[in-house]
């Protein structure tokens, strides 16, 4: 919808995926015109690659002041952020339900960013046939498939936030009418499905051979991160699950759930993907593993990258501030190792020994009091090294996030580690399938098989037999919260389930830890008012940014309640 992304963005082009140095051999003061770009297949391919830069591709991104801070999990019951002055306002406006505030970056900025990506794609698609590709290593049919996939991804990011949006299959020229109405959610889904089907058809043909004679399903390391058939199907699975969920399927049409189940099943039946053998290092793999369907390719993160020392790590480990603090609400979702919830009187849970015998994923995801971390015991009591009351640089909940913190990152160390941003992995696909199939057919054998694969990998017992559909739904919802913790799923699951008032609005809790001699006293406590959330039913859909509505001269209709 904006015209500020166009052909003179040399700087943006230099960021493009899979760049080659010969692109840099130009007079740095020479402008690159529209004609230059699309008369040169190398520049045209780089223009296409620039579209990848509009994807949401890291965990920390909410703060405008410092882009490495803030996750959507901190809008939900999953985690909170402490009171850093350059960070908390961006969380507070969402926590208080002020989604139309200019500081609500996930509402205001993502709308513009996705349409910028869509424009880049549409320009590339419009010029594809005019580029003299003969003799170039690039294949226009594969580029077309990539562009269609990315356009589908951009529209999915819009649909999951706003519902139906303005659909554009071409780049609008200067002078064209920009005041366009929104399409319905169903029309938006259909538009995305069409793009994905065309992309899959192109990827599945011999005409898509490219890049060192590689088929897209066999990318070499230099091209890994481009979409494959599996990635197309994974996006379709996520889209159809959204469309089948209560937010967009109030009549609970079983046919929509069946479509979502079939979409996930189509990935399972490919035989190309499987669960990685170790949940604890799932995000830290330097080479592709069978669980990865699509990830953001990047090298090891340096300690001074910002994300680690300024968002994840407290001063006690050599960082500046540990702002990603899991809540007690989230911690309570981890079952005991016997498979029983901690609320079950037969589970063996001891409130004064709360971290014993829990789901192994708890130990992979959470840093807690008295655990061994970086060759020392974590101290979460007043006077301990890892907690200071009143300091925004230390945890407010007495927990830190282990999943996004490779243990090698600590003060004085020069070691680095991989921390991948995962767009899609096979574990999600299994959970998508289980949820959709349970809603379509009830807790049949396929539902149990999918969830139990996840639990077996984690070291947990199988689900008990004889669960009702409602009981299975609750177990699957809980399984998603634990298995996909801190991977940018929880907030979106809550919204599509329409469970914001049930999950987000209740009291956000923390753990209080008191040390007395050689023992600890644990008490669950409510957090201060600033960390509590406001949530009403209309908040399950984001509002269209106010500026977009205001400038549309009445054409753009706002979402209800906003």
mmCIF file of C-alpha atoms in Angstrom, residues 125-452:
data_model
loop_
_atom_site.group_PDB
_atom_site.id
_atom_site.type_symbol
_atom_site.label_atom_id
_atom_site.label_comp_id
_atom_site.label_asym_id
_atom_site.label_seq_id
_atom_site.Cartn_x
_atom_site.Cartn_y
_atom_site.Cartn_z
ATOM 1 C CA UNK A 125 6.103 -10.794 -10.780
ATOM 2 C CA UNK A 126 5.067 -8.025 -13.182
ATOM 3 C CA UNK A 127 8.595 -7.772 -14.614
ATOM 4 C CA UNK A 128 9.485 -11.443 -14.613
ATOM 5 C CA UNK A 129 8.893 -12.094 -18.297
ATOM 6 C CA UNK A 130 10.693 -8.966 -19.456
ATOM 7 C CA UNK A 131 14.042 -9.911 -17.884
ATOM 8 C CA UNK A 132 16.570 -11.407 -20.383
ATOM 9 C CA UNK A 133 17.133 -14.611 -18.417
ATOM 10 C CA UNK A 134 18.936 -16.537 -21.184
ATOM 11 C CA UNK A 135 22.382 -17.559 -19.992
ATOM 12 C CA UNK A 136 21.619 -16.620 -16.392
ATOM 13 C CA UNK A 137 21.962 -19.197 -13.590
ATOM 14 C CA UNK A 138 18.598 -17.989 -12.276
ATOM 15 C CA UNK A 139 15.405 -19.697 -13.341
ATOM 16 C CA UNK A 140 12.389 -17.381 -13.700
ATOM 17 C CA UNK A 141 9.928 -20.185 -12.952
ATOM 18 C CA UNK A 142 11.595 -20.855 -9.620
ATOM 19 C CA UNK A 143 11.734 -17.150 -8.824
ATOM 20 C CA UNK A 144 8.017 -16.982 -9.558
ATOM 21 C CA UNK A 145 7.396 -19.844 -7.137
ATOM 22 C CA UNK A 146 9.418 -18.076 -4.452
ATOM 23 C CA UNK A 147 7.536 -14.827 -4.979
ATOM 24 C CA UNK A 148 4.133 -16.511 -4.780
ATOM 25 C CA UNK A 149 5.151 -18.295 -1.606
ATOM 26 C CA UNK A 150 6.384 -15.082 -0.010
ATOM 27 C CA UNK A 151 3.248 -13.190 -1.006
ATOM 28 C CA UNK A 152 1.218 -15.956 0.619
ATOM 29 C CA UNK A 153 3.349 -15.692 3.754
ATOM 30 C CA UNK A 154 2.952 -11.904 3.935
ATOM 31 C CA UNK A 155 -0.810 -12.195 3.563
ATOM 32 C CA UNK A 156 -0.920 -14.921 6.205
ATOM 33 C CA UNK A 157 0.813 -12.582 8.673
ATOM 34 C CA UNK A 158 -1.838 -9.986 7.910
ATOM 35 C CA UNK A 159 -4.751 -12.438 8.097
ATOM 36 C CA UNK A 160 -3.781 -13.839 11.488
ATOM 37 C CA UNK A 161 -3.682 -10.311 12.905
ATOM 38 C CA UNK A 162 -6.478 -8.433 11.137
ATOM 39 C CA UNK A 163 -8.712 -11.034 9.461
ATOM 40 C CA UNK A 164 -9.716 -10.017 5.942
ATOM 41 C CA UNK A 165 -7.446 -7.436 4.308
ATOM 42 C CA UNK A 166 -6.965 -5.555 1.040
ATOM 43 C CA UNK A 167 -5.862 -8.046 -1.617
ATOM 44 C CA UNK A 168 -3.409 -6.899 -4.286
ATOM 45 C CA UNK A 169 -2.178 -9.117 -7.098
ATOM 46 C CA UNK A 170 -0.320 -6.282 -8.820
ATOM 47 C CA UNK A 171 1.822 -3.325 -7.794
ATOM 48 C CA UNK A 172 -0.240 -0.155 -7.724
ATOM 49 C CA UNK A 173 1.193 2.650 -9.822
ATOM 50 C CA UNK A 174 1.403 6.274 -8.793
ATOM 51 C CA UNK A 175 -1.966 7.892 -9.407
ATOM 52 C CA UNK A 176 -3.978 4.693 -9.011
ATOM 53 C CA UNK A 177 -6.746 4.628 -6.430
ATOM 54 C CA UNK A 178 -5.254 3.521 -3.106
ATOM 55 C CA UNK A 179 -8.534 3.625 -1.210
ATOM 56 C CA UNK A 180 -9.458 -0.020 -1.596
ATOM 57 C CA UNK A 181 -11.900 -2.041 0.503
ATOM 58 C CA UNK A 182 -10.974 -5.037 2.581
ATOM 59 C CA UNK A 183 -11.806 -8.508 1.361
ATOM 60 C CA UNK A 184 -13.405 -10.986 3.734
ATOM 61 C CA UNK A 185 -11.310 -13.397 5.771
ATOM 62 C CA UNK A 186 -12.511 -16.313 3.623
ATOM 63 C CA UNK A 187 -11.551 -14.438 0.460
ATOM 64 C CA UNK A 188 -8.133 -13.700 1.930
ATOM 65 C CA UNK A 189 -7.632 -17.376 2.755
ATOM 66 C CA UNK A 190 -8.629 -18.362 -0.764
ATOM 67 C CA UNK A 191 -6.184 -15.836 -2.240
ATOM 68 C CA UNK A 192 -3.338 -17.277 -0.145
ATOM 69 C CA UNK A 193 -4.285 -20.857 -0.998
ATOM 70 C CA UNK A 194 -4.207 -20.045 -4.697
ATOM 71 C CA UNK A 195 -0.716 -18.542 -4.403
ATOM 72 C CA UNK A 196 0.512 -21.537 -2.443
ATOM 73 C CA UNK A 197 -0.951 -24.045 -4.888
ATOM 74 C CA UNK A 198 0.667 -22.308 -7.847
ATOM 75 C CA UNK A 199 3.963 -22.134 -5.966
ATOM 76 C CA UNK A 200 3.800 -25.841 -5.140
ATOM 77 C CA UNK A 201 2.987 -26.740 -8.737
ATOM 78 C CA UNK A 202 6.017 -24.795 -9.944
ATOM 79 C CA UNK A 203 8.322 -26.302 -7.321
ATOM 80 C CA UNK A 204 7.180 -29.781 -8.275
ATOM 81 C CA UNK A 205 8.149 -29.508 -11.946
ATOM 82 C CA UNK A 206 11.411 -30.114 -13.744
ATOM 83 C CA UNK A 207 11.238 -26.528 -14.992
ATOM 84 C CA UNK A 208 12.144 -25.426 -11.466
ATOM 85 C CA UNK A 209 15.672 -26.874 -11.638
ATOM 86 C CA UNK A 210 18.073 -24.101 -10.670
ATOM 87 C CA UNK A 211 21.149 -23.190 -8.652
ATOM 88 C CA UNK A 212 23.805 -25.796 -9.504
ATOM 89 C CA UNK A 213 21.206 -28.142 -10.988
ATOM 90 C CA UNK A 214 19.429 -28.474 -7.664
ATOM 91 C CA UNK A 215 15.729 -29.176 -7.325
ATOM 92 C CA UNK A 216 14.082 -26.965 -4.667
ATOM 93 C CA UNK A 217 13.605 -29.937 -2.375
ATOM 94 C CA UNK A 218 17.358 -30.535 -2.424
ATOM 95 C CA UNK A 219 18.816 -27.090 -1.761
ATOM 96 C CA UNK A 220 22.516 -27.032 -1.043
ATOM 97 C CA UNK A 221 23.833 -25.108 1.957
ATOM 98 C CA UNK A 222 24.174 -21.866 -0.009
ATOM 99 C CA UNK A 223 20.495 -21.848 -0.934
ATOM 100 C CA UNK A 224 18.979 -23.380 2.202
ATOM 101 C CA UNK A 225 16.225 -21.153 3.528
ATOM 102 C CA UNK A 226 14.392 -20.818 0.240
ATOM 103 C CA UNK A 227 10.915 -22.392 0.172
ATOM 104 C CA UNK A 228 10.460 -26.051 -0.619
ATOM 105 C CA UNK A 229 7.315 -28.059 -1.207
ATOM 106 C CA UNK A 230 7.405 -28.896 2.499
ATOM 107 C CA UNK A 231 7.530 -25.201 3.404
ATOM 108 C CA UNK A 232 4.578 -24.451 1.138
ATOM 109 C CA UNK A 233 2.567 -27.225 2.743
ATOM 110 C CA UNK A 234 3.567 -26.111 6.244
ATOM 111 C CA UNK A 235 2.262 -22.594 5.589
ATOM 112 C CA UNK A 236 -0.935 -24.079 4.158
ATOM 113 C CA UNK A 237 -1.296 -26.227 7.296
ATOM 114 C CA UNK A 238 -0.951 -23.214 9.580
ATOM 115 C CA UNK A 239 -3.352 -21.157 7.467
ATOM 116 C CA UNK A 240 -6.073 -23.805 7.372
ATOM 117 C CA UNK A 241 -5.720 -24.404 11.119
ATOM 118 C CA UNK A 242 -6.307 -20.679 11.640
ATOM 119 C CA UNK A 243 -9.336 -20.802 9.329
ATOM 120 C CA UNK A 244 -10.803 -23.791 11.190
ATOM 121 C CA UNK A 245 -10.293 -22.332 14.670
ATOM 122 C CA UNK A 246 -13.087 -20.743 16.748
ATOM 123 C CA UNK A 247 -12.059 -17.183 15.841
ATOM 124 C CA UNK A 248 -12.959 -17.761 12.188
ATOM 125 C CA UNK A 249 -15.147 -20.856 12.428
ATOM 126 C CA UNK A 250 -17.825 -19.931 14.981
ATOM 127 C CA UNK A 251 -20.137 -22.643 13.692
ATOM 128 C CA UNK A 252 -17.419 -25.259 14.278
ATOM 129 C CA UNK A 253 -17.690 -26.627 10.739
ATOM 130 C CA UNK A 254 -16.004 -30.040 10.935
ATOM 131 C CA UNK A 255 -15.195 -29.818 7.237
ATOM 132 C CA UNK A 256 -12.777 -26.945 7.894
ATOM 133 C CA UNK A 257 -11.052 -28.970 10.583
ATOM 134 C CA UNK A 258 -10.806 -31.897 8.167
ATOM 135 C CA UNK A 259 -9.136 -29.644 5.576
ATOM 136 C CA UNK A 260 -6.616 -28.535 8.192
ATOM 137 C CA UNK A 261 -5.930 -32.127 9.212
ATOM 138 C CA UNK A 262 -5.438 -33.165 5.590
ATOM 139 C CA UNK A 263 -3.006 -30.276 5.035
ATOM 140 C CA UNK A 264 -0.848 -31.407 7.953
ATOM 141 C CA UNK A 265 -1.140 -35.035 6.885
ATOM 142 C CA UNK A 266 0.212 -34.172 3.430
ATOM 143 C CA UNK A 267 3.502 -33.159 5.103
ATOM 144 C CA UNK A 268 3.607 -36.245 7.304
ATOM 145 C CA UNK A 269 3.083 -38.449 4.244
ATOM 146 C CA UNK A 270 6.065 -36.928 2.420
ATOM 147 C CA UNK A 271 8.427 -39.069 4.486
ATOM 148 C CA UNK A 272 11.021 -36.278 4.483
ATOM 149 C CA UNK A 273 10.602 -34.948 8.012
ATOM 150 C CA UNK A 274 10.935 -36.421 11.481
ATOM 151 C CA UNK A 275 11.478 -35.276 15.052
ATOM 152 C CA UNK A 276 15.010 -34.362 16.091
ATOM 153 C CA UNK A 277 16.269 -36.725 18.773
ATOM 154 C CA UNK A 278 17.040 -34.028 21.364
ATOM 155 C CA UNK A 279 14.452 -31.417 22.239
ATOM 156 C CA UNK A 280 16.927 -29.481 24.381
ATOM 157 C CA UNK A 281 19.154 -28.436 21.452
ATOM 158 C CA UNK A 282 16.463 -28.224 18.817
ATOM 159 C CA UNK A 283 17.088 -24.542 17.990
ATOM 160 C CA UNK A 284 20.865 -24.797 18.052
ATOM 161 C CA UNK A 285 21.643 -26.903 14.996
ATOM 162 C CA UNK A 286 24.216 -25.529 12.553
ATOM 163 C CA UNK A 287 23.236 -27.858 9.734
ATOM 164 C CA UNK A 288 19.746 -28.726 8.519
ATOM 165 C CA UNK A 289 18.046 -31.452 10.520
ATOM 166 C CA UNK A 290 15.015 -33.497 9.575
ATOM 167 C CA UNK A 291 12.737 -31.545 11.910
ATOM 168 C CA UNK A 292 13.417 -28.228 10.197
ATOM 169 C CA UNK A 293 11.003 -27.454 7.396
ATOM 170 C CA UNK A 294 12.041 -23.813 7.016
ATOM 171 C CA UNK A 295 14.349 -21.707 9.183
ATOM 172 C CA UNK A 296 16.065 -18.338 8.951
ATOM 173 C CA UNK A 297 19.636 -19.140 7.967
ATOM 174 C CA UNK A 298 22.210 -17.231 9.996
ATOM 175 C CA UNK A 299 25.592 -17.886 11.535
ATOM 176 C CA UNK A 300 26.491 -18.012 15.232
ATOM 177 C CA UNK A 301 25.359 -14.942 17.145
ATOM 178 C CA UNK A 302 28.163 -12.880 18.686
ATOM 179 C CA UNK A 303 27.851 -12.106 22.361
ATOM 180 C CA UNK A 304 27.495 -8.391 21.636
ATOM 181 C CA UNK A 305 24.672 -8.877 19.143
ATOM 182 C CA UNK A 306 22.200 -7.196 21.488
ATOM 183 C CA UNK A 307 19.698 -10.017 21.647
ATOM 184 C CA UNK A 308 21.673 -12.066 24.176
ATOM 185 C CA UNK A 309 23.249 -9.511 26.525
ATOM 186 C CA UNK A 310 20.593 -6.817 26.303
ATOM 187 C CA UNK A 311 17.414 -8.900 26.294
ATOM 188 C CA UNK A 312 18.023 -12.432 27.539
ATOM 189 C CA UNK A 313 20.915 -12.304 30.029
ATOM 190 C CA UNK A 314 21.001 -10.579 33.441
ATOM 191 C CA UNK A 315 24.116 -8.887 34.875
ATOM 192 C CA UNK A 316 24.834 -11.956 37.012
ATOM 193 C CA UNK A 317 25.787 -13.816 33.826
ATOM 194 C CA UNK A 318 27.568 -10.919 32.157
ATOM 195 C CA UNK A 319 24.598 -9.448 30.329
ATOM 196 C CA UNK A 320 22.974 -6.051 30.696
ATOM 197 C CA UNK A 321 19.419 -7.142 31.496
ATOM 198 C CA UNK A 322 17.346 -10.301 31.460
ATOM 199 C CA UNK A 323 13.985 -9.077 30.186
ATOM 200 C CA UNK A 324 12.367 -12.297 28.948
ATOM 201 C CA UNK A 325 10.922 -13.706 32.177
ATOM 202 C CA UNK A 326 8.693 -16.804 32.019
ATOM 203 C CA UNK A 327 5.627 -16.532 34.234
ATOM 204 C CA UNK A 328 4.483 -18.918 36.909
ATOM 205 C CA UNK A 329 1.371 -19.375 34.759
ATOM 206 C CA UNK A 330 3.571 -20.900 32.080
ATOM 207 C CA UNK A 331 5.676 -22.943 34.499
ATOM 208 C CA UNK A 332 2.523 -24.501 35.955
ATOM 209 C CA UNK A 333 1.637 -25.950 32.552
ATOM 210 C CA UNK A 334 4.509 -28.454 32.678
ATOM 211 C CA UNK A 335 3.261 -31.817 33.881
ATOM 212 C CA UNK A 336 5.057 -34.064 36.300
ATOM 213 C CA UNK A 337 7.292 -36.657 34.674
ATOM 214 C CA UNK A 338 4.561 -39.248 35.305
ATOM 215 C CA UNK A 339 2.298 -37.357 32.890
ATOM 216 C CA UNK A 340 -0.058 -35.891 35.496
ATOM 217 C CA UNK A 341 -0.807 -32.193 35.880
ATOM 218 C CA UNK A 342 0.520 -30.565 39.041
ATOM 219 C CA UNK A 343 -3.101 -29.860 40.022
ATOM 220 C CA UNK A 344 -3.775 -33.624 40.179
ATOM 221 C CA UNK A 345 -3.572 -34.739 43.835
ATOM 222 C CA UNK A 346 -1.991 -38.023 42.694
ATOM 223 C CA UNK A 347 0.741 -36.343 40.657
ATOM 224 C CA UNK A 348 3.324 -36.187 43.436
ATOM 225 C CA UNK A 349 3.819 -32.445 43.059
ATOM 226 C CA UNK A 350 5.280 -30.766 46.128
ATOM 227 C CA UNK A 351 4.843 -26.976 46.251
ATOM 228 C CA UNK A 352 7.975 -26.756 48.431
ATOM 229 C CA UNK A 353 9.999 -28.772 45.930
ATOM 230 C CA UNK A 354 8.295 -27.446 42.816
ATOM 231 C CA UNK A 355 10.960 -28.226 40.220
ATOM 232 C CA UNK A 356 11.472 -31.914 40.961
ATOM 233 C CA UNK A 357 10.337 -34.598 38.527
ATOM 234 C CA UNK A 358 8.812 -32.306 35.923
ATOM 235 C CA UNK A 359 8.380 -32.777 32.171
ATOM 236 C CA UNK A 360 11.951 -32.791 30.742
ATOM 237 C CA UNK A 361 10.990 -29.868 28.516
ATOM 238 C CA UNK A 362 10.733 -27.747 31.645
ATOM 239 C CA UNK A 363 14.453 -28.181 32.220
ATOM 240 C CA UNK A 364 15.169 -27.383 28.553
ATOM 241 C CA UNK A 365 13.046 -24.220 28.556
ATOM 242 C CA UNK A 366 13.309 -22.617 32.004
ATOM 243 C CA UNK A 367 16.105 -21.364 34.263
ATOM 244 C CA UNK A 368 14.925 -21.640 37.868
ATOM 245 C CA UNK A 369 16.217 -21.338 41.416
ATOM 246 C CA UNK A 370 18.971 -23.700 42.577
ATOM 247 C CA UNK A 371 19.520 -25.300 39.162
ATOM 248 C CA UNK A 372 23.073 -25.678 37.901
ATOM 249 C CA UNK A 373 23.747 -23.261 35.058
ATOM 250 C CA UNK A 374 27.109 -22.181 33.701
ATOM 251 C CA UNK A 375 28.893 -24.208 36.400
ATOM 252 C CA UNK A 376 27.141 -22.555 39.330
ATOM 253 C CA UNK A 377 23.873 -22.677 41.242
ATOM 254 C CA UNK A 378 21.225 -20.138 40.228
ATOM 255 C CA UNK A 379 20.271 -17.879 43.157
ATOM 256 C CA UNK A 380 16.770 -16.407 42.892
ATOM 257 C CA UNK A 381 16.318 -15.234 46.474
ATOM 258 C CA UNK A 382 16.729 -11.717 47.870
ATOM 259 C CA UNK A 383 20.471 -11.285 48.232
ATOM 260 C CA UNK A 384 21.194 -13.979 45.642
ATOM 261 C CA UNK A 385 23.196 -13.149 42.542
ATOM 262 C CA UNK A 386 20.390 -13.692 40.000
ATOM 263 C CA UNK A 387 17.607 -11.599 41.505
ATOM 264 C CA UNK A 388 17.509 -8.059 42.839
ATOM 265 C CA UNK A 389 14.217 -6.579 44.026
ATOM 266 C CA UNK A 390 13.482 -3.279 42.364
ATOM 267 C CA UNK A 391 16.006 -3.752 39.564
ATOM 268 C CA UNK A 392 14.648 -3.925 36.030
ATOM 269 C CA UNK A 393 17.837 -5.668 34.900
ATOM 270 C CA UNK A 394 16.916 -8.888 36.752
ATOM 271 C CA UNK A 395 13.954 -11.211 36.469
ATOM 272 C CA UNK A 396 10.661 -10.164 38.015
ATOM 273 C CA UNK A 397 9.293 -13.729 38.082
ATOM 274 C CA UNK A 398 12.392 -15.610 39.384
ATOM 275 C CA UNK A 399 12.729 -17.345 36.034
ATOM 276 C CA UNK A 400 14.789 -16.787 32.889
ATOM 277 C CA UNK A 401 14.289 -18.346 29.462
ATOM 278 C CA UNK A 402 16.745 -21.147 28.808
ATOM 279 C CA UNK A 403 15.379 -22.134 25.406
ATOM 280 C CA UNK A 404 16.626 -18.936 23.777
ATOM 281 C CA UNK A 405 19.847 -18.765 25.824
ATOM 282 C CA UNK A 406 22.641 -21.153 24.775
ATOM 283 C CA UNK A 407 24.697 -21.862 27.886
ATOM 284 C CA UNK A 408 27.989 -20.732 26.311
ATOM 285 C CA UNK A 409 26.840 -17.105 26.461
ATOM 286 C CA UNK A 410 28.230 -15.664 29.682
ATOM 287 C CA UNK A 411 30.490 -12.858 30.782
ATOM 288 C CA UNK A 412 34.137 -13.219 29.810
ATOM 289 C CA UNK A 413 33.505 -15.928 27.233
ATOM 290 C CA UNK A 414 34.140 -15.495 23.521
ATOM 291 C CA UNK A 415 32.227 -18.637 22.591
ATOM 292 C CA UNK A 416 29.326 -18.358 20.149
ATOM 293 C CA UNK A 417 26.370 -20.571 19.363
ATOM 294 C CA UNK A 418 23.650 -21.077 16.799
ATOM 295 C CA UNK A 419 20.160 -19.938 17.721
ATOM 296 C CA UNK A 420 17.899 -20.498 14.747
ATOM 297 C CA UNK A 421 14.633 -18.741 14.096
ATOM 298 C CA UNK A 422 12.321 -21.555 13.035
ATOM 299 C CA UNK A 423 9.533 -20.694 10.639
ATOM 300 C CA UNK A 424 8.221 -24.260 10.540
ATOM 301 C CA UNK A 425 9.259 -27.525 12.144
ATOM 302 C CA UNK A 426 7.810 -31.007 12.102
ATOM 303 C CA UNK A 427 6.793 -30.927 15.771
ATOM 304 C CA UNK A 428 4.312 -28.158 14.980
ATOM 305 C CA UNK A 429 2.935 -30.162 12.052
ATOM 306 C CA UNK A 430 2.191 -33.134 14.306
ATOM 307 C CA UNK A 431 0.386 -30.888 16.773
ATOM 308 C CA UNK A 432 -1.537 -29.163 13.971
ATOM 309 C CA UNK A 433 -2.655 -32.566 12.745
ATOM 310 C CA UNK A 434 -3.664 -33.797 16.188
ATOM 311 C CA UNK A 435 -5.679 -30.673 16.980
ATOM 312 C CA UNK A 436 -7.481 -30.586 13.635
ATOM 313 C CA UNK A 437 -8.208 -34.321 13.532
ATOM 314 C CA UNK A 438 -9.541 -34.304 17.094
ATOM 315 C CA UNK A 439 -11.937 -31.483 16.219
ATOM 316 C CA UNK A 440 -13.002 -33.213 13.001
ATOM 317 C CA UNK A 441 -13.346 -36.805 14.230
ATOM 318 C CA UNK A 442 -12.706 -36.893 17.967
ATOM 319 C CA UNK A 443 -9.789 -38.587 19.769
ATOM 320 C CA UNK A 444 -9.175 -41.297 17.182
ATOM 321 C CA UNK A 445 -5.976 -43.333 16.958
ATOM 322 C CA UNK A 446 -4.273 -40.830 14.656
ATOM 323 C CA UNK A 447 -4.656 -38.075 17.237
ATOM 324 C CA UNK A 448 -3.020 -40.167 19.933
ATOM 325 C CA UNK A 449 -0.237 -41.261 17.591
ATOM 326 C CA UNK A 450 0.699 -37.696 16.643
ATOM 327 C CA UNK A 451 0.732 -36.326 20.195
ATOM 328 C CA UNK A 452 2.505 -39.354 21.591
#
